[in-house]
mmCIF file of C-alpha atoms in Angstrom:
data_model
loop_
_atom_site.group_PDB
_atom_site.id
_atom_site.type_symbol
_atom_site.label_atom_id
_atom_site.label_comp_id
_atom_site.label_asym_id
_atom_site.label_seq_id
_atom_site.Cartn_x
_atom_site.Cartn_y
_atom_site.Cartn_z
ATOM 1 C CA MET A 1 0.091 0.028 0.072
ATOM 2 C CA MET A 2 1.318 3.639 -0.664
ATOM 3 C CA THR A 3 0.559 6.226 1.572
ATOM 4 C CA LYS A 4 0.525 9.891 1.503
ATOM 5 C CA ALA A 5 3.965 10.099 2.814
ATOM 6 C CA ASP A 6 5.099 7.906 0.182
ATOM 7 C CA LEU A 7 3.549 9.693 -2.668
ATOM 8 C CA VAL A 8 5.430 12.714 -1.082
ATOM 9 C CA ASP A 9 8.541 10.883 -1.418
ATOM 10 C CA VAL A 10 8.118 9.874 -4.893
ATOM 11 C CA ILE A 11 7.026 13.273 -6.345
ATOM 12 C CA ALA A 12 9.855 14.877 -4.295
ATOM 13 C CA ASP A 13 12.248 12.835 -6.003
ATOM 14 C CA SER A 14 11.118 12.631 -9.430
ATOM 15 C CA ALA A 15 10.439 16.384 -9.617
ATOM 16 C CA ASP A 16 13.451 17.694 -7.610
ATOM 17 C CA LEU A 17 11.313 19.294 -4.906
ATOM 18 C CA SER A 18 11.500 19.608 -1.311
ATOM 19 C CA LYS A 19 9.302 17.097 0.524
ATOM 20 C CA THR A 20 7.514 20.510 1.670
ATOM 21 C CA LYS A 21 7.030 21.580 -1.748
ATOM 22 C CA ALA A 22 5.613 18.092 -2.952
ATOM 23 C CA GLU A 23 3.079 17.943 -0.026
ATOM 24 C CA GLU A 24 2.014 21.346 -0.550
ATOM 25 C CA ALA A 25 1.380 20.489 -4.237
ATOM 26 C CA ILE A 26 -0.517 17.015 -3.507
ATOM 27 C CA ASN A 27 -2.559 19.099 -0.547
ATOM 28 C CA LEU A 28 -3.631 21.648 -3.023
ATOM 29 C CA LEU A 29 -4.690 18.811 -5.914
ATOM 30 C CA LEU A 30 -6.666 17.045 -3.347
ATOM 31 C CA ASP A 31 -8.159 20.051 -1.732
ATOM 32 C CA SER A 32 -9.226 21.559 -5.332
ATOM 33 C CA ILE A 33 -10.691 18.351 -6.129
ATOM 34 C CA LYS A 34 -12.774 18.051 -2.866
ATOM 35 C CA ALA A 35 -13.939 21.708 -3.252
ATOM 36 C CA SER A 36 -14.813 21.359 -6.662
ATOM 37 C CA VAL A 37 -17.009 17.867 -6.151
ATOM 38 C CA ALA A 38 -18.425 19.274 -2.918
ATOM 39 C CA LYS A 39 -19.991 22.168 -5.302
ATOM 40 C CA GLY A 40 -21.439 19.462 -7.571
ATOM 41 C CA ASN A 41 -18.865 19.869 -10.314
ATOM 42 C CA ALA A 42 -17.107 16.914 -11.670
ATOM 43 C CA VAL A 43 -13.222 16.827 -12.241
ATOM 44 C CA GLN A 44 -11.970 15.039 -14.929
ATOM 45 C CA LEU A 45 -8.234 14.190 -15.351
ATOM 46 C CA ILE A 46 -7.678 12.840 -18.451
ATOM 47 C CA GLY A 47 -5.745 9.433 -18.629
ATOM 48 C CA PHE A 48 -6.628 8.933 -14.894
ATOM 49 C CA GLY A 49 -10.159 9.392 -14.165
ATOM 50 C CA SER A 50 -12.976 11.374 -12.927
ATOM 51 C CA PHE A 51 -14.617 12.325 -9.768
ATOM 52 C CA SER A 52 -18.026 13.559 -9.386
ATOM 53 C CA LEU A 53 -20.955 13.850 -6.882
ATOM 54 C CA GLY A 54 -23.710 11.088 -6.723
ATOM 55 C CA SER A 55 -26.582 10.454 -4.195
ATOM 56 C CA ARG A 56 -27.909 7.669 -2.439
ATOM 57 C CA ALA A 57 -31.929 7.582 -1.659
ATOM 58 C CA ALA A 58 -33.200 7.313 1.812
ATOM 59 C CA ARG A 59 -33.979 3.352 2.540
ATOM 60 C CA MET A 60 -34.803 0.921 5.451
ATOM 61 C CA GLY A 61 -32.108 -1.025 7.005
ATOM 62 C CA ARG A 62 -31.875 -3.299 9.656
ATOM 63 C CA ASN A 63 -29.714 -2.758 12.940
ATOM 64 C CA PRO A 64 -27.237 -6.203 12.630
ATOM 65 C CA LYS A 65 -27.108 -6.304 16.691
ATOM 66 C CA THR A 66 -30.796 -6.037 17.288
ATOM 67 C CA GLY A 67 -32.288 -6.822 13.860
ATOM 68 C CA GLU A 68 -34.553 -3.928 14.405
ATOM 69 C CA ALA A 69 -35.885 -1.910 11.198
ATOM 70 C CA ILE A 70 -34.173 1.471 11.042
ATOM 71 C CA LYS A 71 -34.372 4.349 8.299
ATOM 72 C CA ILE A 72 -30.984 5.366 6.670
ATOM 73 C CA ALA A 73 -31.291 8.996 5.530
ATOM 74 C CA ALA A 74 -30.406 10.017 2.007
ATOM 75 C CA SER A 75 -26.861 11.078 1.527
ATOM 76 C CA LYS A 76 -24.446 12.375 -0.894
ATOM 77 C CA THR A 77 -21.658 10.189 -1.931
ATOM 78 C CA ILE A 78 -18.621 10.506 -4.290
ATOM 79 C CA LYS A 79 -17.896 8.713 -7.409
ATOM 80 C CA PHE A 80 -14.628 7.767 -9.259
ATOM 81 C CA SER A 81 -14.681 6.181 -12.390
ATOM 82 C CA ALA A 82 -11.175 5.202 -13.789
ATOM 83 C CA GLY A 83 -10.167 6.509 -17.290
ATOM 84 C CA LYS A 84 -9.310 4.293 -20.125
ATOM 85 C CA THR A 85 -5.363 4.599 -19.550
ATOM 86 C CA PHE A 86 -5.601 3.680 -15.976
ATOM 87 C CA LYS A 87 -7.517 1.015 -16.743
ATOM 88 C CA ASP A 88 -5.220 -0.250 -19.473
ATOM 89 C CA ILE A 89 -2.160 0.267 -17.247
ATOM 90 C CA VAL A 90 -4.227 -1.930 -14.278
ATOM 91 C CA ASN A 91 -4.905 -4.654 -17.001
ATOM 92 C CA ARG A 92 -1.677 -4.620 -18.625
ATOM 93 C CA ARG A 93 -2.894 -4.059 -21.996
#
């Protein structure tokens, strides 16, 4: 598993940046994606994938401990769809 710290190291080394600058760049990227999707805008990174906002309808569920029926409120969710290039790399095409 690659952690954020590992990603910072890779970017710092590859781009000849300090770890601080690499972490700032990653944080800016992630914050920008989060802010855009939270506003309802999709973010498309060609060759990587798309982030978008989805929704879950309210539904009935069960408390696993008691078996009691409970109402689960509607909520927003985040969708990620991998791009073709990313899928091809994963599938080694």
